[in-house]
Amino acid sequence: MTPYDNLATWYKRVTWFGIFLNATFIFPLLFVPQFALDILGIDCQPLIFARTAGLLLCWISVFYIPATMDLKKYRVYAWLAMFPSRIGGATFFFGAVLFFDKPLGFLPIAIIDASILLMQLFIMLKIREVENPPKGILVAGPSKSAKWAKRAAVAVVLLAIIGGTAWYKLFREVDQTFTSAEERFKYGSIGTEGPEGIPYWIWLALPRVFPEYLPGPGGYNALGFYTEPGKAMPVGFSVKTVGIDRVGINCALCHAGSLRYSAGEAPVLLTGAPTNSADILGYERFLFRCASDPRFNSKTILAAIAPMYKLSLLDKALYKYLLIPAVKKALLKQKEVFAWTNSRPAWGGGRVDPFNPVKHGKLGVTVLPMDDPECAKTPSFCTIGNSDMMPIWNMRPRVEGKMVLHWDGLNTKLVEVVRSSALGDGATPKTLPLDAMQNIQDYIMDLKPPAYPAARFPVNAALAAEGKAIFERGEESCAGCHAFGKKYTGTVIALSKVGTDPNRSSIWRDDSAKAYNAYASSYPWGFSGFRATDGYQAVPLDAIWTRAPYLHNGSVPTLRDLLEIPENRPKTFYRAYNVFDPVKVGFVSDGEEAKSAGYRYDTAVRGNGNQGHVWGSALTAKEKDALVEYMKTL
Amino acid sequence: MSVAKTRSEDGILTDEVRESPVDQAIFGTRRKLLLLIAAVLLVLAALAAWKFLTDKPVVYESALDHYKYGSIGSEPGGSLLQTVGGLLPPYRIFRILPKIAPEKLPGGYASLGLLFEKDHDMPIGVSRRWRLGFDQVGLNCASCHTGTYRAAPGAPPVIVPGMPAHQLELQKFFDFVTSAVLDNRFTADNVIGLIQEDGGNLNAFDRYLYRTQLIPRTRETTLELRSKIAELLGDPSIQWGAGRVDTFNPYKAIQFNWQLGSLPHSELIGASDFPSLWNQKPRVGMHLHWDGNNDSVDERNRSASLGTGVTPVTLDRPALQRVKDWIMVLPPPKYPFSVDEASASKGAAIYQKLCVECHADEHFREGVVAANAKYVGTVVPIAQIGTDPYRLNSYTEKFADQQYSLYPDSADRFTHFRKTYGYANHPLDGIWARAPYLHNGSVPTLHDLLSPGKDRPKTFYRGYDVYDTAKVGFRTDVAEENGRKFFRYDTSLPGNGNGGHEYGTSLSEADKQSLVEYMKKF
C-alpha cells in the first residue's frame, strides 16, 4: 500500500463519517422535523423549511460521494466538499450563534462542519505532499521577507477583524428617534452616555444586586425618580447605543417634576418643572457603593442579568472581561472625584450643588473637604452650594427680558447655560452634541408652564383679585421683582438686601468664572458669559405653584409659610413627597405619608437656612391668604 | 507513510528512512489508535452535548392535557454555568421530597390540595421538561387554576380546568418544598438512596452529578429563594390559606430582589383568591387582575407565568400561546345541579336592575357582553366599593415602574401595568364555581354576599370542596376530612376583611334567593 492509497483510504473514511453525521440530520429533518428542531432548540415555522434544509443537505452529501470512490479522478469534488461546502457551513453557523444570538442548536452543525473540514484538509494537504515529493534532501524554504510578508498580512487581517468588532461593540453610535420634542427632552441624549454612561444591562442589574444601598424598595425610583406609565426608563434617563446600549442622564432628570392632587391618585408629570424629589447625589452614591462592594464583579452581575436577558456569547465575554471591570474602575475613580461631597451635607431629593462638581471635576478650582485646615484661611475653597432645581420653561420672555440665569445670575446667555449644564451632567466638550443642545434650547424657549388645576381646586376669584392688588401694591411691590417686564425681575438682588442663605452665592467667584470661560476656548463654541455676583436673582413666578419648596435652597415648604417671618417658618419638614397642598400651596410636608415618602429637611444645617426674603411677612393673615390665592393663578 | 521532516530557518530537512516497513507498522498503528481515541472523544462530546443542551418538554397531544401537565418553561433553565428560573427541585428529587421530612407533610402533596389524576404521577399543574441534563419539574397555569367540587361527601370529586384552585394551599406548598430541601436530612446519601428506592435507577455518572452538582445546587437556589421570601413564609399574620395567593409580593422579591423587610408590613399582606381562567376572549381589553392593574391579556399571562418560576429567558412562548389559545375559548362549566327556572327568571329581573351594569349577565358565558354593562371590566374607586384595601395597597406605583423593565429584550416588554386606586368589576361567568367571593375570598357563598357586611360569616373553613346548593358556594363548616385540615378563615385579620360591596343587601330574602338562583345559570 502506497502512502497515497493509505491517505485516500483515510479520506474515504473521514468523508463517509461526515456523510453519516449529515445523515443524522437529514433523516430527522425530513421525516420528524419537529422532533429534530425540539432537540436542537431551534424554531422553524412552517416545517417545510426544515424539511427543505434536510433535502438540500441530502443532495450536498451525495456530491461528497464521488471523491470517496476515486479520489484521483474526482479530485475536484474533494476540494469542493471543503470549499465552499464545509467551510461555508462552519462559518455561517458559528457566526449565527456567536454574533447573531441564534440558538445553541446550530452549534453542533458548525462543529461537525469544522471538524470534518479540518480532517479532510489535513489529509488532502498530505496527499499533495505525497504526490509532489520534495526533490533532494534540502529544499529551499520561502525567503525570510516572504515569510514576514505573510505574517504581516495575517496580522493585518486579524487586527481588522478585532478592530472592526471592537468598533462595532464599543464605539458605534446609533441615532435615537423620538416622536416629539417633549419625548426627546425627557429621554434623549445630551452626550453623557459615551463618557459616563453605564451599559444598560449593568444599570438594570445593579438595584437587583444591591438593593440594600438604595433608600428603600423600588429600584432607582426609590431615589425619587419618576417613571411614566409604561416607559422602560425613568424620566431623565437616556439609552443610547454607543457600541452597546448605554444609560446616561439628561436635563429632564432635574427639570421634570411629578405632582399628585391627592394620595389616592396617579401623579401628573410636569415637564420643565423643577423636580421635588430626584436625588442626584444619592444616585451617584448608590453607584459608588455598588462599585466599592466586592460583589460588584462579573460573576454576580452576569448572574443578575441572566434571568432577564440572554446575552450572546460575544456580549457575555465583553461584559465579563471588559465592561463590568471597566465600569467598576470608572465608578471608583468617580467616587474619588466626588470625595469632596463626603464632608458636606447631602444634597437630598430635588436639590443639587450645581457648580462645585464642575469646579472640582473639570475647572481645576480648589474644592476642599469641609474639615480641611485650609478652610479657615481660604473659605472659598470650602463652600456648600446645595440648592433647588429651577424651572426651565418660558425661556423666551426671560431671554428677551435680558434676565439673568441660575439662582445667582452667574450667566446671562441661555446657549451657554444649556451647554454648560450638559457638561455638568457628564458630557465632555468632545461628546457635547451641539444639535441636541440646540433642540433643547428651542424646546424650552416656548415650553409653557402648566396652568393651575382650577377645575380640581377652584380658585376664589374675589380673594385672588384682592391678592392681585396686594401683589402690585406699593413701591417695593411683589410685581416689581417677580412679574415679567418689571424693573427688578430677572436681576440680581444683593445678598444684603434679600437676606437669604448666602452659601449658594458663595460657591461661584471670579476665579471659577474665569476658569469656565477658558475651559472650552479651543472649541468654536467656547464660553464667555460666566461671571460672579453677590446676590440672588429675583425670579419670575410663572407656575410658582409647582415650584415648591421655596427660596433658592428649598428651605420654605409652602408659599403661605414664605409670607411668615423666618422665625415662624417651619424649622424642619419632610421633603420629596409629591402630593399637592392646595391650601398653603406647595407639597404636603408633614404627617406620616410625607415622612415615609420623603426625607427630613433641617433648616439648621449649613446651606439650608430659611432666613431672609421677609417681604410680605407684615401683611395680615387675610392679606397673606389673598396673596397666595392670587399666586396660584401665575 | 510520509517522510519525517525537520523545519529550520533555511528550509525543510526531509528524512525518508521512516519509509521502511517496520516504521510503517509502528507509526501506522499509533496513528490509527490516535484517530480511534479522537473518534471516541467526539462521540462522548456529542453525547454530553445531547444530554446537557437538550431542552425538551414532555409534550401532550390534547390541549387539555397540555393545560394540565404541559410545560410553559417554568423549569430551571438558562445555561449549565448560569441556571436561572424555576421554583421546584428536579423531578426525581421532587418525587421523594415528602419522604425526606415525612413529618412535615404526612399526607403527601395531595394533602395540600394538589390534584392527582389516574395515570399521572405528577399532580395537575406540575409539568416535566428535560433541561440542563435532567428531568426537571415546574408549575404551570393549571396549578392555581384547576379546582374541584363534589355533590356530597361520598361523591367523587369533579375536576374543573380553569376553575380557581380553591382547595390549594400554595403558601404551605412553597413552605414545605423549601423547608424540606433545607432540612438536615436533605443529604446526598439520603436523597440518592430515596431516589433509588423510588425506582430512579440512577447510573454511576448520574449519581456523581446528583452528589456533586444537582443536590448542592438545589440547596443553594432554594436557600436563596427562601431568604428572598422569608418575610412571607415565617409570619403568622401573613397567611394565604387555601385558594389564595399573594401575587405581587413574591414577585417583588424574586424578580426585583426587593428587600421585603423594608416595606411597610401592611404592604406585605396581599393574599387574594385565584381567579377563574376560562372564557378569556370576551375579557380582551378589560381591566384584569383584582385591582384591574392590566388591560392586556397577553401581558397578564406572561406576568402570571413569572409566578410559576419562568423568567423572560426561560419562558416557552409557543407553549404559553397554546394555553392562551385554549383558555380564550374554554367555556365556563355549567352549573351541575338543578336550577329553579321560575325563581331564576324573577332573579334575572332584579339582576338587570341592580347588577348588570358592572358585571354583565349570563350571556357573557357565550361571549356576549350585555349592552347595558357599561362598567364591566373597569375599576371602581376603593372609597366606593369599600372592600378590603390590603390587596390594592400591596400593588404600588414603584412596583409597576419596575415591571416595565420585564421582558426587556423584545416587543413583549410590559407597558400595560398601572397602579390603580380601586378594584375592578369582573364578569360573572361560571360564578357558581368561583366561591368564596370578593377578591380576598372573604365571603363564602353568594347568598352571604347579599347580606350586609356586618352580618356575613366572621370565620369559616376554606378548601373543602363539597358544594352547598342552597347558598351557592362550598360548605364552610368542615374543619377536617380524612386527615386534611382545612383553612380557618378569620375575617378580622388584616387583609381578610369581608366588608364592602353592599349591593343587593337590602333586598328581601325571597328576592335574594331568586337572584342567587339566577346566578347559577352564569
Coordinates of C-alpha atoms in Angstrom, one line a residue, chain B residues 125-418:
Chain B
G125 CA -50.2 21.9 37.4
V126 CA -46.8 20.3 37.6
S127 CA -45.0 19.9 34.3
R128 CA -42.0 17.9 33.2
R129 CA -39.2 19.0 31.0
W130 CA -35.7 17.8 30.2
R131 CA -33.4 20.7 30.8
L132 CA -29.7 21.1 31.6
G133 CA -29.2 17.4 31.7
F134 CA -32.0 16.4 34.0
D135 CA -35.7 15.7 34.1
Q136 CA -37.0 18.9 35.8
V137 CA -40.4 19.9 37.0
G138 CA -42.1 23.2 37.1
L139 CA -45.5 24.8 37.8
N140 CA -47.9 25.8 35.1
C141 CA -51.2 27.7 34.9
A142 CA -53.3 24.7 35.9
S143 CA -51.8 24.5 39.4
C144 CA -53.7 27.6 40.6
H145 CA -56.5 27.4 38.0
T146 CA -57.9 24.0 38.3
G147 CA -60.5 23.3 41.0
T148 CA -62.7 20.5 42.2
Y149 CA -66.2 20.2 43.6
R150 CA -68.3 17.3 45.0
A151 CA -72.0 16.8 45.1
A152 CA -71.8 15.2 48.5
P153 CA -69.1 14.0 50.9
G154 CA -69.2 10.5 49.4
A155 CA -69.3 11.6 45.8
P156 CA -66.1 11.6 43.6
P157 CA -64.5 15.0 43.1
V158 CA -65.1 16.6 39.7
I159 CA -62.0 18.3 38.4
V160 CA -62.8 21.5 36.5
P161 CA -59.9 23.0 34.5
G162 CA -59.9 26.8 34.6
M163 CA -61.7 26.9 37.9
P164 CA -60.0 28.7 40.8
A165 CA -57.9 26.1 42.8
H166 CA -59.9 27.0 45.9
Q167 CA -58.6 23.8 47.6
L168 CA -54.9 24.6 47.0
E169 CA -52.6 25.7 49.9
L170 CA -49.9 27.3 47.7
Q171 CA -48.1 29.1 50.5
K172 CA -47.8 25.9 52.5
F173 CA -46.6 24.1 49.4
F174 CA -43.7 26.5 48.9
D175 CA -43.1 26.4 52.6
F176 CA -42.9 22.6 52.5
V177 CA -40.7 22.4 49.4
T178 CA -38.2 25.0 50.5
S179 CA -38.0 23.8 54.1
A180 CA -37.7 20.1 53.1
V181 CA -34.8 21.0 50.7
L182 CA -33.1 22.9 53.5
D183 CA -33.7 20.2 56.1
N184 CA -30.7 18.5 57.7
R185 CA -31.8 15.2 56.2
F186 CA -31.6 16.5 52.7
T187 CA -28.1 15.0 52.2
A188 CA -26.7 13.4 49.1
D189 CA -26.8 9.9 50.6
N190 CA -30.4 10.3 51.7
V191 CA -31.6 11.8 48.5
I192 CA -29.9 9.4 46.2
G193 CA -31.0 6.4 48.4
L194 CA -34.6 7.5 48.3
I195 CA -34.4 8.1 44.6
Q196 CA -33.1 4.6 44.0
E197 CA -35.8 3.2 46.2
D198 CA -38.3 5.2 44.2
G199 CA -37.2 3.5 41.1
G200 CA -34.9 6.2 39.9
N201 CA -32.2 3.8 38.5
L202 CA -29.6 6.4 38.6
N203 CA -26.4 5.2 36.9
A204 CA -23.0 6.0 38.3
F205 CA -22.5 9.1 36.3
D206 CA -25.9 10.5 37.3
R207 CA -25.2 9.6 40.9
Y208 CA -22.0 11.5 40.7
L209 CA -23.8 14.5 39.1
Y210 CA -26.5 14.4 41.8
R211 CA -24.0 14.3 44.6
T212 CA -21.6 17.0 43.3
Q213 CA -23.9 19.2 41.2
L214 CA -27.6 18.8 41.5
I215 CA -28.1 18.4 45.2
P216 CA -25.8 21.2 46.3
R217 CA -27.3 23.5 43.6
T218 CA -30.8 22.7 44.6
R219 CA -30.0 23.6 48.2
E220 CA -28.3 26.8 47.1
T221 CA -31.1 28.0 44.9
T222 CA -33.7 27.1 47.5
L223 CA -31.8 28.9 50.2
E224 CA -31.6 32.0 48.0
L225 CA -35.3 31.7 47.2
R226 CA -36.3 31.1 50.8
S227 CA -34.3 34.0 52.1
K228 CA -35.8 36.3 49.5
I229 CA -39.4 35.5 50.5
A230 CA -38.6 34.7 54.2
E231 CA -41.0 37.5 55.3
L232 CA -43.9 35.9 53.5
L233 CA -43.3 32.4 54.9
G234 CA -42.5 32.8 58.6
D235 CA -45.0 35.4 59.6
P236 CA -48.3 34.1 61.2
S237 CA -50.0 37.3 60.2
I238 CA -49.4 36.6 56.6
Q239 CA -51.4 33.5 55.8
W240 CA -52.7 32.9 52.3
G241 CA -54.7 29.9 53.2
A242 CA -56.5 27.6 50.8
G243 CA -57.3 29.0 47.4
R244 CA -55.4 32.2 47.8
V245 CA -52.1 33.7 46.7
D246 CA -50.2 36.9 47.2
T247 CA -49.5 37.6 43.6
F248 CA -47.2 40.5 43.8
N249 CA -45.2 40.3 47.0
P250 CA -43.1 37.2 46.0
Y251 CA -42.9 38.9 42.6
K252 CA -41.3 42.0 44.2
A253 CA -38.7 39.8 45.9
I254 CA -38.0 37.2 43.2
Q255 CA -38.0 39.4 40.1
F256 CA -36.5 42.6 41.6
N257 CA -34.8 41.5 44.8
W258 CA -36.8 44.0 46.8
Q259 CA -36.0 43.6 50.5
L260 CA -39.4 42.8 51.7
G261 CA -38.4 43.5 55.3
S262 CA -38.1 47.2 54.5
L263 CA -41.6 47.5 53.1
P264 CA -44.3 48.6 55.4
H265 CA -45.8 45.4 56.9
S266 CA -49.2 46.3 55.6
E267 CA -47.9 46.1 52.0
L268 CA -46.9 42.5 52.6
I269 CA -50.5 41.5 53.1
G270 CA -51.9 40.9 49.7
A271 CA -53.4 37.4 49.6
S272 CA -56.3 37.2 47.2
D273 CA -58.3 34.4 45.5
F274 CA -57.3 32.6 42.4
P275 CA -59.5 33.8 39.6
S276 CA -61.1 31.6 37.0
L277 CA -59.2 31.3 33.7
W278 CA -61.9 30.4 31.3
N279 CA -63.6 32.4 28.6
Q280 CA -60.8 34.9 28.2
K281 CA -61.8 36.1 24.7
P282 CA -64.6 38.5 25.8
R283 CA -62.3 39.8 28.5
V284 CA -59.9 41.2 26.0
G285 CA -59.5 44.9 26.7
M286 CA -61.0 44.7 30.2
H287 CA -59.0 45.6 33.3
L288 CA -57.7 42.3 34.6
H289 CA -56.4 41.2 38.0
W290 CA -58.5 42.1 41.0
D291 CA -57.4 45.7 41.1
G292 CA -57.6 45.9 37.3
N293 CA -53.9 46.8 37.0
N294 CA -53.5 45.5 33.5
D295 CA -55.7 45.5 30.4
S296 CA -53.7 43.2 28.2
V297 CA -54.5 39.5 28.3
D298 CA -51.0 38.7 26.9
E299 CA -49.2 40.7 29.4
R300 CA -51.3 39.3 32.2
N301 CA -50.4 35.8 31.0
R302 CA -46.7 36.5 30.8
S303 CA -46.8 38.2 34.1
A304 CA -48.6 35.2 35.7
S305 CA -46.1 32.9 34.2
L306 CA -43.3 34.6 36.1
G307 CA -45.2 33.4 39.2
T308 CA -44.7 29.8 38.2
G309 CA -40.9 30.3 38.0
V310 CA -40.5 31.3 34.5
T311 CA -38.0 34.1 33.6
P312 CA -38.1 36.1 30.4
V313 CA -35.2 33.9 29.3
T314 CA -36.8 30.5 30.1
L315 CA -40.4 31.1 29.0
D316 CA -41.6 28.7 26.4
R317 CA -43.6 31.1 24.3
P318 CA -45.3 28.7 21.9
A319 CA -46.4 26.6 24.9
L320 CA -47.9 29.6 26.6
Q321 CA -49.5 30.6 23.4
R322 CA -51.1 27.2 23.2
V323 CA -52.5 27.6 26.7
K324 CA -53.7 31.1 25.8
D325 CA -55.5 29.9 22.6
W326 CA -57.2 27.3 24.7
I327 CA -58.4 29.5 27.6
M328 CA -59.6 32.1 25.2
V329 CA -62.4 29.8 24.3
L330 CA -62.6 27.5 27.2
P331 CA -66.3 27.5 28.2
P332 CA -67.2 28.1 31.8
P333 CA -68.6 25.0 33.5
K334 CA -72.4 24.7 33.6
Y335 CA -74.0 24.6 37.0
P336 CA -74.2 20.8 37.6
F337 CA -77.2 20.8 39.8
S338 CA -80.8 21.7 39.2
V339 CA -82.0 25.3 38.8
D340 CA -85.5 26.6 39.7
E341 CA -86.3 28.4 36.5
A342 CA -89.2 30.3 37.8
S343 CA -87.2 31.7 40.7
A344 CA -84.3 32.4 38.3
S345 CA -86.4 34.4 35.9
K346 CA -87.5 36.6 38.8
G347 CA -83.9 36.9 39.8
A348 CA -83.0 37.9 36.2
A349 CA -85.2 41.0 36.5
I350 CA -83.6 42.0 39.8
Y351 CA -80.2 41.4 38.3
Q352 CA -81.0 43.6 35.4
K353 CA -81.8 46.4 37.7
L354 CA -79.0 46.0 40.3
C355 CA -76.0 44.2 38.9
V356 CA -75.8 44.1 35.1
E357 CA -74.1 47.4 34.6
C358 CA -71.0 46.3 36.5
H359 CA -71.0 42.5 36.0
A360 CA -72.7 41.8 32.6
D361 CA -75.2 39.0 32.5
E362 CA -75.5 35.2 31.9
H363 CA -74.8 35.6 28.2
F364 CA -71.2 36.6 28.9
R365 CA -70.5 32.9 29.0
E366 CA -71.3 32.8 25.3
G367 CA -69.0 35.8 24.8
V368 CA -71.8 38.4 24.6
V369 CA -71.3 41.5 26.7
A370 CA -74.7 43.0 27.7
A371 CA -75.3 46.3 26.0
N372 CA -76.0 48.0 29.4
A373 CA -72.9 46.5 31.1
K374 CA -71.1 49.8 30.8
Y375 CA -68.9 49.4 33.8
V376 CA -67.8 45.8 33.4
G377 CA -64.0 45.4 33.4
T378 CA -63.5 48.9 34.8
V379 CA -62.1 49.9 38.1
V380 CA -64.3 51.2 40.9
P381 CA -62.6 53.5 43.4
I382 CA -61.9 51.9 46.7
A383 CA -64.0 54.5 48.6
Q384 CA -67.0 53.5 46.5
I385 CA -66.6 49.7 46.6
G386 CA -65.5 49.6 50.2
T387 CA -63.9 46.2 50.2
D388 CA -60.7 45.2 52.0
P389 CA -57.9 47.6 50.8
Y390 CA -54.8 45.5 51.6
R391 CA -54.6 43.7 48.2
L392 CA -55.0 47.1 46.4
N393 CA -52.3 48.7 48.6
S394 CA -49.8 45.9 48.1
Y395 CA -49.6 46.9 44.4
T396 CA -47.6 50.1 44.3
E397 CA -46.6 52.6 41.7
K398 CA -42.9 51.9 42.3
F399 CA -43.6 48.2 41.7
A400 CA -45.4 48.9 38.4
D401 CA -42.4 51.1 37.4
Q402 CA -40.1 48.1 37.8
Q403 CA -42.4 45.8 35.9
Y404 CA -41.8 47.9 32.8
S405 CA -38.3 46.5 32.7
L406 CA -39.5 42.9 32.4
Y407 CA -39.1 41.0 29.1
P408 CA -36.8 43.9 28.2
D409 CA -35.3 42.4 25.0
S410 CA -38.4 42.2 22.8
A411 CA -41.6 43.8 21.8
D412 CA -43.0 41.9 24.8
R413 CA -41.8 44.4 27.3
F414 CA -44.5 45.2 29.8
T415 CA -46.2 48.5 29.2
H416 CA -49.8 48.0 30.3
F417 CA -49.4 47.7 34.1
R418 CA -50.9 50.6 36.0

